[in-house]
Coordinates of C-alpha atoms in Angstrom, one line a residue:
M11 CA 0.0 0.0 0.0
T12 CA 1.5 3.3 -1.1
T13 CA 1.8 5.8 1.7
Q14 CA 3.8 8.3 -0.3
L15 CA 2.6 11.5 -1.9
S16 CA 3.7 12.0 -5.5
T17 CA 5.5 15.2 -6.4
A18 CA 2.3 16.5 -7.9
E19 CA 0.3 15.6 -4.8
L20 CA 2.9 17.3 -2.5
Q21 CA 2.9 20.4 -4.7
A22 CA -0.9 20.5 -4.7
T23 CA -1.0 20.2 -0.9
E24 CA 1.6 22.9 -0.5
A25 CA -0.5 25.2 -2.7
L26 CA -3.6 24.5 -0.6
L27 CA -1.8 24.9 2.7
Q28 CA 0.5 27.9 1.8
G29 CA -1.5 30.2 4.1
Y30 CA -1.8 27.8 7.0
G31 CA 1.3 28.2 9.1
P32 CA 0.8 25.3 11.5
A33 CA 1.1 22.9 8.5
Q34 CA 4.5 24.2 7.3
P35 CA 6.6 21.9 9.5
A36 CA 4.7 18.9 8.1
L37 CA 5.3 20.1 4.5
A38 CA 9.0 20.6 5.2
T39 CA 9.2 17.1 6.7
L40 CA 7.3 15.6 3.8
H41 CA 9.8 17.3 1.4
Q42 CA 12.7 15.9 3.4
H43 CA 11.3 12.4 3.0
Q44 CA 10.2 12.8 -0.6
G45 CA 6.5 12.6 0.3
D46 CA 6.9 9.4 2.4
L47 CA 4.0 9.8 4.9
E48 CA 5.2 7.0 7.3
S49 CA 8.7 8.4 7.7
S50 CA 7.4 12.0 8.0
L51 CA 5.0 10.9 10.7
E52 CA 7.7 9.1 12.6
D53 CA 9.9 12.2 12.6
L54 CA 7.2 14.6 13.6
V55 CA 5.8 12.3 16.4
S56 CA 9.3 11.6 17.7
A57 CA 10.1 15.4 17.8
A58 CA 6.8 16.3 19.4
A59 CA 7.2 13.6 22.0
A60 CA 10.5 15.3 22.9
A61 CA 12.3 12.0 23.0
A62 CA 15.4 10.9 21.1
V63 CA 13.9 7.7 19.9
Y64 CA 15.3 5.4 17.3
G65 CA 14.5 2.2 15.5
E66 CA 11.6 0.3 16.8
D67 CA 10.7 3.0 19.4
R68 CA 10.0 5.5 16.6
K69 CA 7.7 2.9 14.9
T70 CA 5.9 2.3 18.3
L71 CA 5.2 6.0 18.7
R72 CA 3.8 6.1 15.1
Q73 CA 1.6 3.0 15.9
V74 CA 0.3 4.7 19.1
L75 CA -0.7 7.7 17.1
L76 CA -2.3 5.6 14.3
A77 CA -4.2 3.4 16.9
N78 CA -5.6 6.6 18.6
L79 CA -6.4 8.1 15.2
R80 CA -8.3 5.0 14.1
R81 CA -10.1 4.7 17.3
E82 CA -11.3 8.3 17.2
V83 CA -12.0 9.0 13.5
C84 CA -13.2 5.6 12.2
G85 CA -16.5 5.8 14.1
D86 CA -16.9 9.6 13.9
D87 CA -19.6 10.5 11.4
S88 CA -18.6 14.1 11.4
F89 CA -15.1 13.3 10.4
R90 CA -16.4 11.0 7.6
E91 CA -18.6 13.7 6.4
R92 CA -15.8 16.2 6.4
V93 CA -13.6 13.8 4.4
E94 CA -16.4 13.2 1.9
E95 CA -16.9 17.0 1.5
Y96 CA -13.2 17.5 1.0
N97 CA -13.1 14.7 -1.6
K98 CA -15.8 16.5 -3.5
N99 CA -13.9 19.8 -3.4
P100 CA -10.2 19.0 -3.1
T101 CA -9.1 22.5 -4.1
K102 CA -10.7 24.2 -1.1
A103 CA -8.0 24.9 1.4
A104 CA -10.6 25.6 4.1
L105 CA -11.9 22.1 4.0
L106 CA -8.3 20.6 4.3
T107 CA -7.4 22.9 7.2
G108 CA -10.7 22.1 8.8
L109 CA -9.9 18.4 8.7
I110 CA -6.5 19.2 10.3
V111 CA -7.9 21.3 13.1
Y112 CA -10.6 18.7 13.7
V113 CA -8.0 15.9 14.2
V114 CA -5.9 18.1 16.5
D115 CA -9.0 18.7 18.7
L116 CA -10.1 15.0 18.5
I117 CA -6.9 13.2 19.3
A118 CA -6.1 13.2 23.0
L119 CA -2.4 12.8 23.0
P120 CA -0.2 15.4 24.7
W121 CA 2.2 15.7 21.8
M122 CA -0.5 16.0 19.1
S123 CA 0.2 19.0 16.9
P124 CA -1.1 20.6 13.7
A125 CA 2.0 19.3 11.8
I126 CA 1.3 15.7 13.0
A127 CA -2.4 16.1 12.2
T128 CA -1.5 17.4 8.7
V129 CA 0.5 14.3 7.8
A130 CA -2.2 12.0 9.4
V131 CA -5.0 13.7 7.5
L132 CA -3.0 13.5 4.2
W133 CA -2.4 9.8 5.0
V134 CA -6.2 9.2 5.4
L135 CA -6.9 11.1 2.2
K136 CA -4.2 9.3 0.3
I137 CA -5.4 5.8 1.0
G138 CA -9.1 6.5 1.8
L139 CA -10.9 6.6 5.1
R140 CA -12.3 3.1 4.7
T141 CA -8.9 1.6 3.9
F142 CA -7.3 3.5 6.7
C143 CA -9.9 2.2 9.2
D144 CA -9.6 -1.4 8.0
Y145 CA -5.9 -1.4 7.5
T146 CA -3.8 -2.8 10.4
E147 CA 0.0 -3.0 10.2
P148 CA 1.7 -6.3 11.3
G149 CA 2.2 -6.1 15.0
E150 CA -0.5 -3.6 15.6
V151 CA -3.4 -4.5 17.9

């Protein structure tokens, strides 16, 4: 399953989020990892958790975030409706930033940030909400 934004997808996302300052660290990290959502999420979560984590610990932090994200968004009709609305109008920056802010407010992790939410939302949009909710990585509970 591809969890990497193409160059065109990354450029389109940058154009949409150019006026949204809290997403800029996410975009910089995505560039650093050539659009790789998993690697970008690991870096952002590790930095936000204020821990020098390496190897498996980085993956564990990402898995904690994804487990919390799945638990909160997969049964949330309002989030689903927002995703559907964005998918109908993917050029509306307000819809994308609205999804990001909604995720920040929804996820109860002390290190949740708009940058992390940006990458998480892009991940959900890239693979689709249904696939995201059904997909479980090896080793995840």
